[in-house]
Amino acid sequence: MRLDKFLAKCNLGTRSQVRVLLKQKQIKVNGQVENQPKRQIDEKVDAITFRDEPLKYETFVYYLLNKPKGIISATEDDKQKTVLDLLDDEGRHKLVFPVGRLDIDTHGLLLLTNNGKLAHAMLSPKKHVAKVYLAEVSGIMTEEDKEAFAQGIDLKDHHCQPAQLKILATDLANQSSRVEITIHEGKFHQIKRMVQVCGKSVTDLQRLSIGPLSLPNDLDLGDYRRLTPDELESLSIFGVDL
Ligand code: URA
């Protein structure tokens, strides 16, 4: 590809801005200063540097976001703030989108990427990717509820696949429970509706994990970071180019 295109894709600026960098002799190709925007390069073979720092063009990017409440899991909206509003320019330039949706009042782990094939594989019902949620519930969840989850809850429009309900704590005085729920599909308001079928209601919902990815303990609400090399490697189970 053309050198100026490559530099723009590396987020060094617009095509006209990177031409200025070339004129300023800040770019080297294989150790030699290059000032020609039209120079053809092979990004897989040539070593390109900016101020002597290597540049690498990434097709795909992956961010783990700790989504706060009050933000919608969409790429644009007329009224509400979206998860893209939490990213910097680099993320927005790469045209990332959320893999699946969390309700506006749900918080926790959201993967953002521009790798459509990965998103498709992770969301495919055939892959049965596990999603783990921590829920605060108004009402006492019981052993019978656990059994109902394991059998597959009947919603109005959908018979749920077997799901795991783990009762972490119950508070009889406050009539509330803390539970961990694992589902392998992603229907609209699924967790809230499953709990409702048991005669209780979710008062707080947090996603802890999706497939091999878990919410990092040190990621504050509203913060995001790139996947670590190990996390990226863990996504190879989906069998798509990363
Ligand atoms: N289930 C829900 O009810 N809401 C979510 O945001 C995710 C799963």
mmCIF file of N, CA and C in Angstrom, residues 43-178:
data_model
loop_
_atom_site.group_PDB
_atom_site.id
_atom_site.type_symbol
_atom_site.label_atom_id
_atom_site.label_comp_id
_atom_site.label_asym_id
_atom_site.label_seq_id
_atom_site.Cartn_x
_atom_site.Cartn_y
_atom_site.Cartn_z
ATOM 1 N N GLU A 43 3.537 -3.758 4.235
ATOM 2 C CA GLU A 43 3.486 -3.596 5.698
ATOM 3 C C GLU A 43 3.895 -4.873 6.442
ATOM 4 N N LYS A 44 3.880 -6.012 5.713
ATOM 5 C CA LYS A 44 4.257 -7.270 6.366
ATOM 6 C C LYS A 44 5.772 -7.474 6.352
ATOM 7 N N VAL A 45 6.442 -6.776 5.440
ATOM 8 C CA VAL A 45 7.873 -7.015 5.241
ATOM 9 C C VAL A 45 8.714 -5.809 5.678
ATOM 10 N N ASP A 46 8.290 -4.607 5.278
ATOM 11 C CA ASP A 46 9.112 -3.413 5.531
ATOM 12 C C ASP A 46 9.009 -2.956 6.982
ATOM 13 N N ALA A 47 10.144 -2.459 7.494
ATOM 14 C CA ALA A 47 10.166 -1.914 8.859
ATOM 15 C C ALA A 47 9.978 -0.405 8.757
ATOM 16 N N ILE A 48 8.849 0.059 9.251
ATOM 17 C CA ILE A 48 8.534 1.485 9.155
ATOM 18 C C ILE A 48 8.626 2.076 10.563
ATOM 19 N N THR A 49 9.307 3.208 10.692
ATOM 20 C CA THR A 49 9.417 3.829 12.018
ATOM 21 C C THR A 49 8.977 5.283 11.963
ATOM 22 N N PHE A 50 8.497 5.761 13.098
ATOM 23 C CA PHE A 50 8.170 7.170 13.301
ATOM 24 C C PHE A 50 9.016 7.623 14.489
ATOM 25 N N ARG A 51 9.861 8.607 14.267
ATOM 26 C CA ARG A 51 10.816 9.049 15.300
ATOM 27 C C ARG A 51 11.558 7.834 15.872
ATOM 28 N N ASP A 52 11.923 6.940 14.981
ATOM 29 C CA ASP A 52 12.694 5.723 15.290
ATOM 30 C C ASP A 52 11.931 4.694 16.130
ATOM 31 N N GLU A 53 10.611 4.897 16.308
ATOM 32 C CA GLU A 53 9.785 3.884 16.990
ATOM 33 C C GLU A 53 9.061 3.049 15.925
ATOM 34 N N PRO A 54 9.118 1.707 16.032
ATOM 35 C CA PRO A 54 8.466 0.880 15.001
ATOM 36 C C PRO A 54 6.951 1.118 14.952
ATOM 37 N N LEU A 55 6.415 1.097 13.753
ATOM 38 C CA LEU A 55 4.968 1.242 13.567
ATOM 39 C C LEU A 55 4.404 -0.071 13.061
ATOM 40 N N LYS A 56 3.252 -0.440 13.597
ATOM 41 C CA LYS A 56 2.624 -1.666 13.150
ATOM 42 C C LYS A 56 1.160 -1.361 12.889
ATOM 43 N N TYR A 57 0.731 -1.674 11.698
ATOM 44 C CA TYR A 57 -0.673 -1.444 11.387
ATOM 45 C C TYR A 57 -1.492 -2.662 11.794
ATOM 46 N N GLU A 58 -2.503 -2.409 12.620
ATOM 47 C CA GLU A 58 -3.354 -3.524 13.053
ATOM 48 C C GLU A 58 -4.677 -3.444 12.319
ATOM 49 N N THR A 59 -5.084 -4.549 11.747
ATOM 50 C CA THR A 59 -6.403 -4.572 11.123
ATOM 51 C C THR A 59 -7.451 -4.603 12.217
ATOM 52 N N PHE A 60 -7.251 -5.511 13.164
ATOM 53 C CA PHE A 60 -8.262 -5.710 14.199
ATOM 54 C C PHE A 60 -7.779 -5.196 15.542
ATOM 55 N N VAL A 61 -8.713 -4.632 16.298
ATOM 56 C CA VAL A 61 -8.401 -4.243 17.677
ATOM 57 C C VAL A 61 -9.481 -4.833 18.587
ATOM 58 N N TYR A 62 -9.117 -5.012 19.836
ATOM 59 C CA TYR A 62 -10.018 -5.645 20.814
ATOM 60 C C TYR A 62 -9.897 -4.889 22.126
ATOM 61 N N TYR A 63 -11.020 -4.427 22.632
ATOM 62 C CA TYR A 63 -10.997 -3.717 23.908
ATOM 63 C C TYR A 63 -11.937 -4.398 24.891
ATOM 64 N N LEU A 64 -11.491 -4.510 26.127
ATOM 65 C CA LEU A 64 -12.382 -4.930 27.217
ATOM 66 C C LEU A 64 -12.851 -3.662 27.901
ATOM 67 N N LEU A 65 -14.157 -3.493 27.983
ATOM 68 C CA LEU A 65 -14.722 -2.298 28.622
ATOM 69 C C LEU A 65 -15.510 -2.729 29.856
ATOM 70 N N ASN A 66 -15.362 -1.974 30.938
ATOM 71 C CA ASN A 66 -16.238 -2.169 32.093
ATOM 72 C C ASN A 66 -17.379 -1.166 31.933
ATOM 73 N N LYS A 67 -18.450 -1.642 31.300
ATOM 74 C CA LYS A 67 -19.558 -0.732 30.961
ATOM 75 C C LYS A 67 -20.276 -0.260 32.223
ATOM 76 N N PRO A 68 -20.428 1.059 32.350
ATOM 77 C CA PRO A 68 -21.225 1.553 33.485
ATOM 78 C C PRO A 68 -22.716 1.533 33.145
ATOM 79 N N LYS A 69 -23.550 1.718 34.159
ATOM 80 C CA LYS A 69 -24.985 1.880 33.901
ATOM 81 C C LYS A 69 -25.205 3.222 33.198
ATOM 82 N N GLY A 70 -26.311 3.332 32.469
ATOM 83 C CA GLY A 70 -26.658 4.621 31.864
ATOM 84 C C GLY A 70 -26.059 4.835 30.486
ATOM 85 N N ILE A 71 -25.325 3.835 29.988
ATOM 86 C CA ILE A 71 -24.684 3.940 28.668
ATOM 87 C C ILE A 71 -25.244 2.810 27.816
ATOM 88 N N ILE A 72 -25.565 3.096 26.550
ATOM 89 C CA ILE A 72 -26.134 2.000 25.759
ATOM 90 C C ILE A 72 -25.062 1.291 24.918
ATOM 91 N N SER A 73 -25.289 -0.016 24.728
ATOM 92 C CA SER A 73 -24.323 -0.840 23.968
ATOM 93 C C SER A 73 -24.635 -0.746 22.485
ATOM 94 N N ALA A 74 -24.495 0.456 21.927
ATOM 95 C CA ALA A 74 -24.727 0.640 20.491
ATOM 96 C C ALA A 74 -23.616 1.549 19.985
ATOM 97 N N THR A 75 -23.539 1.718 18.667
ATOM 98 C CA THR A 75 -22.479 2.576 18.139
ATOM 99 C C THR A 75 -22.981 4.006 17.914
ATOM 100 N N GLU A 76 -24.292 4.190 17.807
ATOM 101 C CA GLU A 76 -24.809 5.561 17.728
ATOM 102 C C GLU A 76 -26.225 5.620 18.261
ATOM 103 N N ASP A 77 -26.550 6.792 18.778
ATOM 104 C CA ASP A 77 -27.901 7.000 19.294
ATOM 105 C C ASP A 77 -28.149 8.501 19.357
ATOM 106 N N ASP A 78 -29.383 8.911 19.047
ATOM 107 C CA ASP A 78 -29.705 10.347 19.019
ATOM 108 C C ASP A 78 -29.713 10.953 20.413
ATOM 109 N N LYS A 79 -30.145 10.147 21.384
ATOM 110 C CA LYS A 79 -30.384 10.739 22.707
ATOM 111 C C LYS A 79 -29.387 10.297 23.763
ATOM 112 N N GLN A 80 -29.056 8.997 23.757
ATOM 113 C CA GLN A 80 -28.261 8.429 24.861
ATOM 114 C C GLN A 80 -26.777 8.376 24.506
ATOM 115 N N LYS A 81 -25.950 8.417 25.554
ATOM 116 C CA LYS A 81 -24.513 8.201 25.380
ATOM 117 C C LYS A 81 -24.284 6.733 25.023
ATOM 118 N N THR A 82 -23.398 6.461 24.094
ATOM 119 C CA THR A 82 -23.113 5.073 23.729
ATOM 120 C C THR A 82 -21.727 4.669 24.233
ATOM 121 N N VAL A 83 -21.460 3.355 24.161
ATOM 122 C CA VAL A 83 -20.152 2.868 24.617
ATOM 123 C C VAL A 83 -19.007 3.489 23.800
ATOM 124 N N LEU A 84 -19.285 3.894 22.553
ATOM 125 C CA LEU A 84 -18.217 4.513 21.759
ATOM 126 C C LEU A 84 -17.802 5.870 22.322
ATOM 127 N N ASP A 85 -18.723 6.524 23.037
ATOM 128 C CA ASP A 85 -18.376 7.812 23.664
ATOM 129 C C ASP A 85 -17.343 7.635 24.767
ATOM 130 N N LEU A 86 -17.129 6.394 25.214
ATOM 131 C CA LEU A 86 -16.143 6.155 26.275
ATOM 132 C C LEU A 86 -14.741 5.923 25.709
ATOM 133 N N LEU A 87 -14.664 5.742 24.375
ATOM 134 C CA LEU A 87 -13.368 5.422 23.761
ATOM 135 C C LEU A 87 -12.626 6.679 23.322
ATOM 136 N N ASP A 88 -11.316 6.514 23.099
ATOM 137 C CA ASP A 88 -10.555 7.628 22.534
ATOM 138 C C ASP A 88 -10.632 7.560 21.000
ATOM 139 N N ASP A 89 -9.937 8.505 20.338
ATOM 140 C CA ASP A 89 -10.037 8.589 18.878
ATOM 141 C C ASP A 89 -9.582 7.309 18.189
ATOM 142 N N GLU A 90 -8.556 6.662 18.760
ATOM 143 C CA GLU A 90 -8.026 5.461 18.118
ATOM 144 C C GLU A 90 -9.132 4.421 17.964
ATOM 145 N N GLY A 91 -9.860 4.157 19.063
ATOM 146 C CA GLY A 91 -10.944 3.163 19.031
ATOM 147 C C GLY A 91 -12.011 3.540 18.022
ATOM 148 N N ARG A 92 -12.358 4.835 18.008
ATOM 149 C CA ARG A 92 -13.416 5.257 17.075
ATOM 150 C C ARG A 92 -12.946 5.154 15.626
ATOM 151 N N HIS A 93 -11.656 5.491 15.370
ATOM 152 C CA HIS A 93 -11.132 5.362 13.994
ATOM 153 C C HIS A 93 -11.178 3.932 13.511
ATOM 154 N N LYS A 94 -10.994 2.996 14.437
ATOM 155 C CA LYS A 94 -10.947 1.582 14.045
ATOM 156 C C LYS A 94 -12.345 1.002 13.862
ATOM 157 N N LEU A 95 -13.366 1.821 14.066
ATOM 158 C CA LEU A 95 -14.757 1.401 13.839
ATOM 159 C C LEU A 95 -15.144 0.156 14.642
ATOM 160 N N VAL A 96 -14.828 0.170 15.912
ATOM 161 C CA VAL A 96 -15.192 -0.981 16.744
ATOM 162 C C VAL A 96 -16.680 -0.923 17.095
ATOM 163 N N PHE A 97 -17.207 -2.065 17.465
ATOM 164 C CA PHE A 97 -18.613 -2.163 17.880
ATOM 165 C C PHE A 97 -18.685 -3.195 19.006
ATOM 166 N N PRO A 98 -19.740 -3.138 19.821
ATOM 167 C CA PRO A 98 -19.825 -4.091 20.930
ATOM 168 C C PRO A 98 -20.227 -5.477 20.453
ATOM 169 N N VAL A 99 -19.618 -6.501 21.040
ATOM 170 C CA VAL A 99 -19.988 -7.891 20.733
ATOM 171 C C VAL A 99 -21.157 -8.247 21.651
ATOM 172 N N GLY A 100 -22.361 -8.153 21.103
ATOM 173 C CA GLY A 100 -23.562 -8.405 21.901
ATOM 174 C C GLY A 100 -23.949 -7.157 22.679
ATOM 175 N N ARG A 101 -25.054 -7.274 23.387
ATOM 176 C CA ARG A 101 -25.590 -6.098 24.065
ATOM 177 C C ARG A 101 -25.779 -6.328 25.547
ATOM 178 N N LEU A 102 -25.619 -5.269 26.301
ATOM 179 C CA LEU A 102 -26.023 -5.269 27.707
ATOM 180 C C LEU A 102 -27.097 -4.189 27.829
ATOM 181 N N ASP A 103 -28.082 -4.422 28.698
ATOM 182 C CA ASP A 103 -29.121 -3.408 28.903
ATOM 183 C C ASP A 103 -28.489 -2.126 29.426
ATOM 184 N N ILE A 104 -29.209 -1.036 29.266
ATOM 185 C CA ILE A 104 -28.680 0.265 29.724
ATOM 186 C C ILE A 104 -28.362 0.243 31.216
ATOM 187 N N ASP A 105 -29.145 -0.515 31.993
ATOM 188 C CA ASP A 105 -28.913 -0.529 33.451
ATOM 189 C C ASP A 105 -28.053 -1.721 33.890
ATOM 190 N N THR A 106 -27.467 -2.453 32.944
ATOM 191 C CA THR A 106 -26.526 -3.534 33.283
ATOM 192 C C THR A 106 -25.113 -2.976 33.179
ATOM 193 N N HIS A 107 -24.244 -3.397 34.065
ATOM 194 C CA HIS A 107 -22.841 -2.968 34.000
ATOM 195 C C HIS A 107 -21.955 -4.189 33.864
ATOM 196 N N GLY A 108 -20.687 -3.939 33.566
ATOM 197 C CA GLY A 108 -19.738 -5.056 33.504
ATOM 198 C C GLY A 108 -19.116 -5.246 32.149
ATOM 199 N N LEU A 109 -18.653 -6.476 31.932
ATOM 200 C CA LEU A 109 -17.776 -6.779 30.797
ATOM 201 C C LEU A 109 -18.453 -6.662 29.431
ATOM 202 N N LEU A 110 -17.827 -5.871 28.575
ATOM 203 C CA LEU A 110 -18.261 -5.783 27.184
ATOM 204 C C LEU A 110 -17.007 -5.825 26.324
ATOM 205 N N LEU A 111 -17.015 -6.678 25.314
ATOM 206 C CA LEU A 111 -15.904 -6.734 24.358
ATOM 207 C C LEU A 111 -16.262 -5.859 23.171
ATOM 208 N N LEU A 112 -15.326 -4.998 22.779
ATOM 209 C CA LEU A 112 -15.517 -4.169 21.588
ATOM 210 C C LEU A 112 -14.443 -4.549 20.582
ATOM 211 N N THR A 113 -14.835 -4.718 19.348
ATOM 212 C CA THR A 113 -13.861 -5.082 18.313
ATOM 213 C C THR A 113 -14.366 -4.610 16.960
ATOM 214 N N ASN A 114 -13.471 -4.622 15.968
ATOM 215 C CA ASN A 114 -13.886 -4.398 14.582
ATOM 216 C C ASN A 114 -13.740 -5.708 13.790
ATOM 217 N N ASN A 115 -13.579 -6.821 14.512
ATOM 218 C CA ASN A 115 -13.456 -8.129 13.867
ATOM 219 C C ASN A 115 -14.849 -8.778 13.790
ATOM 220 N N GLY A 116 -15.501 -8.560 12.662
ATOM 221 C CA GLY A 116 -16.876 -9.034 12.493
ATOM 222 C C GLY A 116 -17.013 -10.547 12.577
ATOM 223 N N LYS A 117 -15.995 -11.249 12.060
ATOM 224 C CA LYS A 117 -16.088 -12.718 12.071
ATOM 225 C C LYS A 117 -16.027 -13.233 13.500
ATOM 226 N N LEU A 118 -15.169 -12.620 14.317
ATOM 227 C CA LEU A 118 -15.089 -13.042 15.716
ATOM 228 C C LEU A 118 -16.425 -12.762 16.417
ATOM 229 N N ALA A 119 -16.970 -11.561 16.209
ATOM 230 C CA ALA A 119 -18.236 -11.204 16.857
ATOM 231 C C ALA A 119 -19.311 -12.212 16.463
ATOM 232 N N HIS A 120 -19.352 -12.534 15.193
ATOM 233 C CA HIS A 120 -20.357 -13.475 14.700
ATOM 234 C C HIS A 120 -20.196 -14.836 15.391
ATOM 235 N N ALA A 121 -18.936 -15.292 15.483
ATOM 236 C CA ALA A 121 -18.687 -16.607 16.101
ATOM 237 C C ALA A 121 -19.052 -16.583 17.585
ATOM 238 N N MET A 122 -18.712 -15.490 18.275
ATOM 239 C CA MET A 122 -18.980 -15.449 19.715
ATOM 240 C C MET A 122 -20.474 -15.357 20.013
ATOM 241 N N LEU A 123 -21.221 -14.773 19.063
ATOM 242 C CA LEU A 123 -22.660 -14.591 19.307
ATOM 243 C C LEU A 123 -23.494 -15.729 18.731
ATOM 244 N N SER A 124 -22.864 -16.583 17.943
ATOM 245 C CA SER A 124 -23.628 -17.651 17.296
ATOM 246 C C SER A 124 -24.246 -18.594 18.342
ATOM 247 N N PRO A 125 -25.560 -18.815 18.266
ATOM 248 C CA PRO A 125 -26.199 -19.711 19.234
ATOM 249 C C PRO A 125 -25.582 -21.113 19.202
ATOM 250 N N LYS A 126 -25.039 -21.478 18.025
ATOM 251 C CA LYS A 126 -24.465 -22.826 17.888
ATOM 252 C C LYS A 126 -23.221 -23.007 18.754
ATOM 253 N N LYS A 127 -22.544 -21.911 19.075
ATOM 254 C CA LYS A 127 -21.277 -22.023 19.830
ATOM 255 C C LYS A 127 -21.501 -22.141 21.336
ATOM 256 N N HIS A 128 -22.716 -21.842 21.800
ATOM 257 C CA HIS A 128 -23.054 -21.977 23.239
ATOM 258 C C HIS A 128 -22.038 -21.292 24.147
ATOM 259 N N VAL A 129 -21.637 -20.090 23.782
ATOM 260 C CA VAL A 129 -20.623 -19.388 24.588
ATOM 261 C C VAL A 129 -21.221 -19.023 25.954
ATOM 262 N N ALA A 130 -20.511 -19.384 27.021
ATOM 263 C CA ALA A 130 -21.028 -19.123 28.376
ATOM 264 C C ALA A 130 -20.885 -17.646 28.726
ATOM 265 N N LYS A 131 -21.947 -17.080 29.305
ATOM 266 C CA LYS A 131 -21.893 -15.702 29.820
ATOM 267 C C LYS A 131 -22.287 -15.771 31.276
ATOM 268 N N VAL A 132 -21.436 -15.219 32.122
ATOM 269 C CA VAL A 132 -21.676 -15.316 33.564
ATOM 270 C C VAL A 132 -22.047 -13.935 34.107
ATOM 271 N N TYR A 133 -23.126 -13.911 34.886
ATOM 272 C CA TYR A 133 -23.636 -12.655 35.455
ATOM 273 C C TYR A 133 -23.734 -12.766 36.965
ATOM 274 N N LEU A 134 -23.503 -11.646 37.632
ATOM 275 C CA LEU A 134 -23.744 -11.541 39.067
ATOM 276 C C LEU A 134 -25.003 -10.694 39.216
ATOM 277 N N ALA A 135 -25.991 -11.242 39.936
ATOM 278 C CA ALA A 135 -27.255 -10.495 40.052
ATOM 279 C C ALA A 135 -27.649 -10.316 41.512
ATOM 280 N N GLU A 136 -28.100 -9.111 41.825
ATOM 281 C CA GLU A 136 -28.754 -8.852 43.111
ATOM 282 C C GLU A 136 -30.243 -8.987 42.830
ATOM 283 N N VAL A 137 -30.909 -9.750 43.692
ATOM 284 C CA VAL A 137 -32.303 -10.095 43.418
ATOM 285 C C VAL A 137 -33.176 -9.686 44.597
ATOM 286 N N SER A 138 -34.332 -9.133 44.291
ATOM 287 C CA SER A 138 -35.319 -8.868 45.332
ATOM 288 C C SER A 138 -36.157 -10.137 45.467
ATOM 289 N N GLY A 139 -36.066 -10.785 46.630
ATOM 290 C CA GLY A 139 -36.726 -12.083 46.835
ATOM 291 C C GLY A 139 -35.682 -13.139 47.137
ATOM 292 N N ILE A 140 -36.134 -14.260 47.661
ATOM 293 C CA ILE A 140 -35.211 -15.335 48.043
ATOM 294 C C ILE A 140 -35.187 -16.402 46.948
ATOM 295 N N MET A 141 -34.048 -16.589 46.327
ATOM 296 C CA MET A 141 -33.928 -17.628 45.295
ATOM 297 C C MET A 141 -33.726 -18.970 46.001
ATOM 298 N N THR A 142 -34.346 -20.008 45.432
ATOM 299 C CA THR A 142 -34.415 -21.296 46.137
ATOM 300 C C THR A 142 -33.799 -22.434 45.323
ATOM 301 N N GLU A 143 -33.738 -23.606 45.981
ATOM 302 C CA GLU A 143 -33.274 -24.825 45.299
ATOM 303 C C GLU A 143 -34.191 -25.155 44.118
ATOM 304 N N GLU A 144 -35.502 -24.875 44.277
ATOM 305 C CA GLU A 144 -36.446 -25.145 43.164
ATOM 306 C C GLU A 144 -36.104 -24.248 41.962
ATOM 307 N N ASP A 145 -35.738 -23.004 42.252
ATOM 308 C CA ASP A 145 -35.361 -22.098 41.153
ATOM 309 C C ASP A 145 -34.120 -22.641 40.433
ATOM 310 N N LYS A 146 -33.195 -23.160 41.234
ATOM 311 C CA LYS A 146 -31.965 -23.734 40.672
ATOM 312 C C LYS A 146 -32.311 -24.851 39.686
ATOM 313 N N GLU A 147 -33.246 -25.686 40.126
ATOM 314 C CA GLU A 147 -33.681 -26.822 39.309
ATOM 315 C C GLU A 147 -34.367 -26.321 38.027
ATOM 316 N N ALA A 148 -35.214 -25.288 38.196
ATOM 317 C CA ALA A 148 -35.922 -24.734 37.028
ATOM 318 C C ALA A 148 -34.910 -24.172 36.014
ATOM 319 N N PHE A 149 -33.885 -23.492 36.499
ATOM 320 C CA PHE A 149 -32.833 -22.966 35.612
ATOM 321 C C PHE A 149 -32.144 -24.123 34.884
ATOM 322 N N ALA A 150 -31.855 -25.183 35.629
ATOM 323 C CA ALA A 150 -31.126 -26.328 35.043
ATOM 324 C C ALA A 150 -31.978 -27.031 33.984
ATOM 325 N N GLN A 151 -33.298 -27.030 34.193
ATOM 326 C CA GLN A 151 -34.202 -27.685 33.228
ATOM 327 C C GLN A 151 -34.378 -26.829 31.979
ATOM 328 N N GLY A 152 -34.287 -25.516 32.143
ATOM 329 C CA GLY A 152 -34.561 -24.603 31.017
ATOM 330 C C GLY A 152 -35.854 -23.861 31.287
ATOM 331 N N ILE A 153 -35.738 -22.567 31.559
ATOM 332 C CA ILE A 153 -36.916 -21.749 31.925
ATOM 333 C C ILE A 153 -37.732 -21.445 30.672
ATOM 334 N N ASP A 154 -39.061 -21.462 30.837
ATOM 335 C CA ASP A 154 -39.949 -21.099 29.731
ATOM 336 C C ASP A 154 -40.282 -19.621 29.791
ATOM 337 N N LEU A 155 -39.795 -18.861 28.797
ATOM 338 C CA LEU A 155 -40.223 -17.468 28.681
ATOM 339 C C LEU A 155 -41.412 -17.460 27.713
ATOM 340 N N LYS A 156 -42.105 -16.326 27.618
ATOM 341 C CA LYS A 156 -43.288 -16.267 26.744
ATOM 342 C C LYS A 156 -42.947 -16.694 25.325
ATOM 343 N N ASP A 157 -41.798 -16.201 24.842
ATOM 344 C CA ASP A 157 -41.468 -16.386 23.428
ATOM 345 C C ASP A 157 -40.299 -17.335 23.201
ATOM 346 N N HIS A 158 -39.799 -17.984 24.249
ATOM 347 C CA HIS A 158 -38.565 -18.765 24.071
ATOM 348 C C HIS A 158 -38.399 -19.764 25.212
ATOM 349 N N HIS A 159 -38.026 -20.989 24.843
ATOM 350 C CA HIS A 159 -37.670 -21.969 25.885
ATOM 351 C C HIS A 159 -36.153 -21.897 26.059
ATOM 352 N N CYS A 160 -35.720 -21.467 27.244
ATOM 353 C CA CYS A 160 -34.275 -21.246 27.459
ATOM 354 C C CYS A 160 -33.529 -22.562 27.536
ATOM 355 N N GLN A 161 -32.287 -22.517 27.049
ATOM 356 C CA GLN A 161 -31.386 -23.664 27.239
ATOM 357 C C GLN A 161 -31.079 -23.782 28.732
ATOM 358 N N PRO A 162 -30.678 -24.979 29.175
ATOM 359 C CA PRO A 162 -30.311 -25.130 30.584
ATOM 360 C C PRO A 162 -29.309 -24.055 31.002
ATOM 361 N N ALA A 163 -29.525 -23.508 32.188
ATOM 362 C CA ALA A 163 -28.647 -22.453 32.713
ATOM 363 C C ALA A 163 -28.284 -22.813 34.148
ATOM 364 N N GLN A 164 -27.195 -22.242 34.636
ATOM 365 C CA GLN A 164 -26.749 -22.552 36.000
ATOM 366 C C GLN A 164 -27.056 -21.371 36.919
ATOM 367 N N LEU A 165 -27.713 -21.703 38.027
ATOM 368 C CA LEU A 165 -27.987 -20.696 39.053
ATOM 369 C C LEU A 165 -27.223 -21.090 40.298
ATOM 370 N N LYS A 166 -26.333 -20.191 40.740
ATOM 371 C CA LYS A 166 -25.581 -20.441 41.974
ATOM 372 C C LYS A 166 -26.051 -19.412 42.995
ATOM 373 N N ILE A 167 -26.548 -19.897 44.139
ATOM 374 C CA ILE A 167 -27.015 -18.940 45.158
ATOM 375 C C ILE A 167 -25.819 -18.591 46.047
ATOM 376 N N LEU A 168 -25.376 -17.354 45.994
ATOM 377 C CA LEU A 168 -24.171 -16.956 46.741
ATOM 378 C C LEU A 168 -24.535 -16.503 48.153
ATOM 379 N N ALA A 169 -25.673 -15.850 48.301
ATOM 380 C CA ALA A 169 -26.090 -15.373 49.633
ATOM 381 C C ALA A 169 -27.577 -15.061 49.612
ATOM 382 N N THR A 170 -28.214 -15.292 50.753
ATOM 383 C CA THR A 170 -29.616 -14.863 50.880
ATOM 384 C C THR A 170 -29.731 -14.060 52.173
ATOM 385 N N ASP A 171 -30.585 -13.068 52.157
ATOM 386 C CA ASP A 171 -30.784 -12.214 53.327
ATOM 387 C C ASP A 171 -32.277 -12.226 53.628
ATOM 388 N N LEU A 172 -32.636 -13.038 54.639
ATOM 389 C CA LEU A 172 -34.065 -13.219 54.943
ATOM 390 C C LEU A 172 -34.688 -11.921 55.438
ATOM 391 N N ALA A 173 -33.929 -11.176 56.252
ATOM 392 C CA ALA A 173 -34.464 -9.930 56.815
ATOM 393 C C ALA A 173 -34.821 -8.949 55.694
ATOM 394 N N ASN A 174 -33.935 -8.852 54.703
ATOM 395 C CA ASN A 174 -34.184 -7.916 53.587
ATOM 396 C C ASN A 174 -34.900 -8.563 52.408
ATOM 397 N N GLN A 175 -35.143 -9.887 52.530
ATOM 398 C CA GLN A 175 -35.776 -10.624 51.416
ATOM 399 C C GLN A 175 -35.032 -10.354 50.098
ATOM 400 N N SER A 176 -33.732 -10.638 50.135
ATOM 401 C CA SER A 176 -32.946 -10.431 48.911
ATOM 402 C C SER A 176 -31.918 -11.546 48.759
ATOM 403 N N SER A 177 -31.429 -11.710 47.554
ATOM 404 C CA SER A 177 -30.444 -12.767 47.264
ATOM 405 C C SER A 177 -29.366 -12.209 46.356
ATOM 406 N N ARG A 178 -28.199 -12.826 46.450
ATOM 407 C CA ARG A 178 -27.125 -12.549 45.485
ATOM 408 C C ARG A 178 -26.858 -13.865 44.772
#
